[in-house]
Coordinates of C-alpha atoms in Angstrom, one line a residue:
N1 CA 85.7 65.9 -1.3
S2 CA 88.3 68.5 -0.3
E3 CA 85.9 71.4 0.4
I4 CA 86.6 73.4 3.5
T5 CA 83.8 74.5 5.8
P6 CA 83.4 78.2 6.6
E7 CA 84.4 77.5 10.2
E8 CA 87.6 75.7 9.1
L9 CA 88.3 78.6 6.7
H10 CA 87.8 81.2 9.5
K11 CA 90.1 79.2 11.9
W12 CA 92.8 78.9 9.2
E13 CA 92.6 82.6 8.2
E14 CA 92.8 83.6 11.9
E15 CA 95.9 81.4 12.4
E16 CA 97.5 82.8 9.3
F17 CA 96.8 86.4 10.4
N18 CA 98.2 85.8 13.9
T19 CA 101.4 84.0 12.8
G20 CA 101.9 84.7 9.1
P21 CA 103.6 87.6 7.3
L22 CA 100.7 90.0 7.8
S23 CA 100.8 89.5 11.6
E24 CA 103.2 92.5 12.0
L25 CA 100.8 94.8 10.2
I26 CA 97.8 93.5 12.2
Q27 CA 99.6 94.0 15.5
S28 CA 100.6 97.5 14.4
V29 CA 97.0 98.5 13.6
K30 CA 95.6 96.9 16.8
N31 CA 98.2 98.4 19.1
N32 CA 98.8 101.6 17.2
T33 CA 102.5 100.9 17.3
Q34 CA 105.1 102.3 14.9
V35 CA 106.6 100.3 12.0
L36 CA 109.6 101.1 9.8
I37 CA 109.0 100.6 6.1
N38 CA 112.0 100.4 3.7
C39 CA 111.0 101.4 0.2
L40 CA 112.4 100.6 -3.2
N41 CA 113.6 104.2 -3.6
N42 CA 115.9 103.8 -0.6
K43 CA 113.6 105.9 1.6
R44 CA 112.6 104.9 5.1
L45 CA 109.2 105.5 6.4
P46 CA 108.7 105.2 10.2
G47 CA 105.0 105.7 10.9
R48 CA 101.8 104.1 12.1
V49 CA 99.7 101.8 10.0
K50 CA 96.0 102.7 10.1
A51 CA 94.8 100.2 7.5
F52 CA 96.1 97.7 4.9
D53 CA 94.8 95.2 2.5
R54 CA 96.0 91.7 1.5
H55 CA 98.2 93.2 -1.2
C56 CA 100.0 95.3 1.4
N57 CA 98.7 98.7 0.2
M58 CA 98.8 100.8 3.3
V59 CA 97.3 103.9 4.8
L60 CA 99.9 105.5 7.1
E61 CA 99.8 108.3 9.7
N62 CA 102.5 110.4 11.3
V63 CA 105.1 109.4 8.8
K64 CA 108.6 110.8 8.8
E65 CA 110.0 110.2 5.3
M66 CA 113.8 109.9 5.5
W67 CA 116.4 109.6 2.8
T68 CA 120.1 110.4 2.1
K69 CA 121.0 113.0 -0.5
M70 CA 124.4 113.0 -2.2
P71 CA 125.3 116.7 -2.9
K72 CA 126.9 117.4 -6.3
S73 CA 130.6 117.8 -6.0
I74 CA 132.1 121.0 -7.3
K75 CA 135.1 120.7 -9.6
G76 CA 138.4 121.1 -7.8
K77 CA 136.7 120.9 -4.3
K78 CA 136.6 118.1 -1.8
K79 CA 133.9 115.6 -2.2
S80 CA 130.8 116.6 -0.3
K81 CA 129.5 114.4 2.4
P82 CA 126.0 112.7 2.2
V83 CA 123.3 114.7 3.8
N84 CA 120.4 113.1 5.7
K85 CA 117.0 114.6 4.8
D86 CA 113.5 114.1 6.1
H87 CA 110.1 115.5 6.2
Y88 CA 106.8 114.9 8.0
I89 CA 103.7 113.5 6.3
S90 CA 100.5 113.4 8.4
K91 CA 98.6 110.9 6.2
M92 CA 99.6 108.9 3.2
F93 CA 98.7 106.0 1.0
L94 CA 101.6 103.7 0.2
H95 CA 101.1 101.5 -2.9
R96 CA 102.3 98.0 -2.6
D97 CA 104.9 98.4 -5.4
W98 CA 106.9 100.8 -3.1
D99 CA 107.2 98.8 0.1
I100 CA 109.8 96.1 0.3
M101 CA 110.2 95.5 4.0
V102 CA 108.0 96.2 7.0
L103 CA 109.2 95.7 10.6
R104 CA 108.7 96.9 14.1
N105 CA 110.5 100.2 14.3
P106 CA 113.8 99.2 16.0
L107 CA 114.3 102.8 17.3
I108 CA 111.1 102.6 19.3
T109 CA 111.2 98.8 20.2
G110 CA 114.6 99.2 21.9
K111 CA 113.3 101.8 24.4

């Protein structure tokens, strides 16, 4: 019989949460540390994870949404340079389809 006991399941889940791919999110929630999320739409979201589920849907706080905008070039003029844009979002829900990478914010970690 290959059934697992509730104690074994709990131990296995705890080990997975502490070392597996969700460990970064768990540590962020526990320590209130900032993460950097890269999204499919080429936006970056540094912020704090308040909650998440196993599908990686997330509730974020104090988010600074950042992206680069390419201005339209005017005929006969020099090419315009890309412009970095950002805005602040106090609370947001991020659906799992949008996040592609979550890591400790390197701008904060290096300090």
